[in-house]
Amino acid sequence: MMKLRTLFFTSVMIPWILSSAVKGEDMEARKPTNLMVSDLDYETPQESNTDPGSAPKTNEMPTCLLCVCLSGSVYCEEVSPEMSAVPALPKETAYLYARFNKIMKIKNKDFADMAPLKRIDLTGNLIAEIEDGAFSKLPNLEELNLAENRLTKIPALPTKLVSFNANFNKLTTQGVKATAFKKLVRLEYLYLGNNELTAVPQLPESLHTVHLHNNKIAKITDKTFCKGNDSYYIRPNLDEVRLDGNPIKLSQHPDSFICLYTLPIGQYN
């Protein structure tokens, strides 16, 4: 009997026990493992260490956030919120377009140490005052546009200026010195239309175009555009003059344009 029990245990029970053990190990292997997630996985990413030298300068950041700064040009047109003063400019700025804002005054410091500036366009602002040295110390300025503002006088202008536009202001003869443009030997385009001028300022020989329409000019002489005592004098550069919209009758001044190749353009009484 004992032999029979021994035989039964060795032939049946031991294999069954071993089989159960193997199945138990297999089930344990199939159970999903609970992964331990480190607290580091949920930490806020650390801010990168930036080199202070590579960060934008404080005087450049506000302008280049409000405006578009691109390869020496700054575009600040119809800025919102309203721009009431000239913004600090990057030192390499050569072209500034700050049109249709609410700028009211131009100060000397606005363009101090801005030697690269070649063009400034401030059309459509509320500028009523410009400090006298605001533009005169800009050695490379060639184009200055102050149209559609509230100016009653113009400041000293830089000697290399090629184009000056002050159309649609409130300029008076008292605010525009007779010699304001005389020393601008490179000036080619002068726009002073739609103002309150009563006289024509002295014009440099370099001029190609001068617009003086819609002012209050009632009189000109043979020295306004020509040299009255020199009948041989010819002014070859000046090929476009506008005087229309003034209380002047050109027929009363036949000798005022004899040095020009063309007569003034526009409609006259």
Short mmCIF file of N, CA and C in Angstrom, two decimals, residues 89-93 108-117 134 137-139:
data_model
loop_
_atom_site.label_atom_id
_atom_site.label_comp_id
_atom_site.label_asym_id
_atom_site.label_seq_id
_atom_site.Cartn_x
_atom_site.Cartn_y
_atom_site.Cartn_z
N LEU A 89 14.92 104.74 -31.27
CA LEU A 89 15.24 104.00 -32.49
C LEU A 89 16.53 103.21 -32.34
N PRO A 90 16.60 102.03 -32.96
CA PRO A 90 17.88 101.32 -33.02
C PRO A 90 18.93 102.20 -33.70
N LYS A 91 20.14 102.11 -33.23
CA LYS A 91 21.20 103.01 -33.71
C LYS A 91 21.48 102.87 -35.20
N GLU A 92 21.16 101.73 -35.78
CA GLU A 92 21.44 101.52 -37.21
C GLU A 92 20.31 101.98 -38.12
N THR A 93 19.27 102.59 -37.58
CA THR A 93 18.11 102.99 -38.38
C THR A 93 18.49 104.00 -39.46
N ASN A 108 14.87 117.74 -29.88
CA ASN A 108 16.26 117.55 -30.33
C ASN A 108 16.77 116.15 -30.00
N LYS A 109 16.37 115.64 -28.86
CA LYS A 109 16.88 114.33 -28.43
C LYS A 109 16.29 113.17 -29.23
N ASP A 110 15.19 113.40 -29.95
CA ASP A 110 14.53 112.31 -30.68
C ASP A 110 15.45 111.68 -31.72
N PHE A 111 16.28 112.50 -32.36
CA PHE A 111 17.17 111.98 -33.40
C PHE A 111 18.64 112.24 -33.08
N ALA A 112 18.94 112.45 -31.82
CA ALA A 112 20.33 112.68 -31.42
C ALA A 112 21.16 111.43 -31.68
N ASP A 113 22.36 111.62 -32.21
CA ASP A 113 23.28 110.51 -32.48
C ASP A 113 22.69 109.48 -33.44
N MET A 114 21.87 109.93 -34.39
CA MET A 114 21.29 109.03 -35.38
C MET A 114 21.84 109.35 -36.76
N ALA A 115 23.15 109.34 -36.88
CA ALA A 115 23.82 109.71 -38.13
C ALA A 115 23.40 108.88 -39.34
N PRO A 116 23.04 107.60 -39.21
CA PRO A 116 22.69 106.82 -40.40
C PRO A 116 21.37 107.22 -41.06
N LEU A 117 20.53 108.00 -40.40
CA LEU A 117 19.20 108.32 -40.95
C LEU A 117 19.30 109.00 -42.32
N ALA A 134 16.42 119.68 -34.26
CA ALA A 134 15.98 118.29 -34.34
C ALA A 134 16.49 117.56 -35.58
N LYS A 137 21.29 118.34 -37.43
CA LYS A 137 22.53 117.62 -37.13
C LYS A 137 22.53 116.19 -37.67
N LEU A 138 21.65 115.94 -38.64
CA LEU A 138 21.61 114.62 -39.28
C LEU A 138 22.37 114.70 -40.59
N PRO A 139 23.63 114.27 -40.62
CA PRO A 139 24.51 114.53 -41.77
C PRO A 139 24.12 113.79 -43.05
#
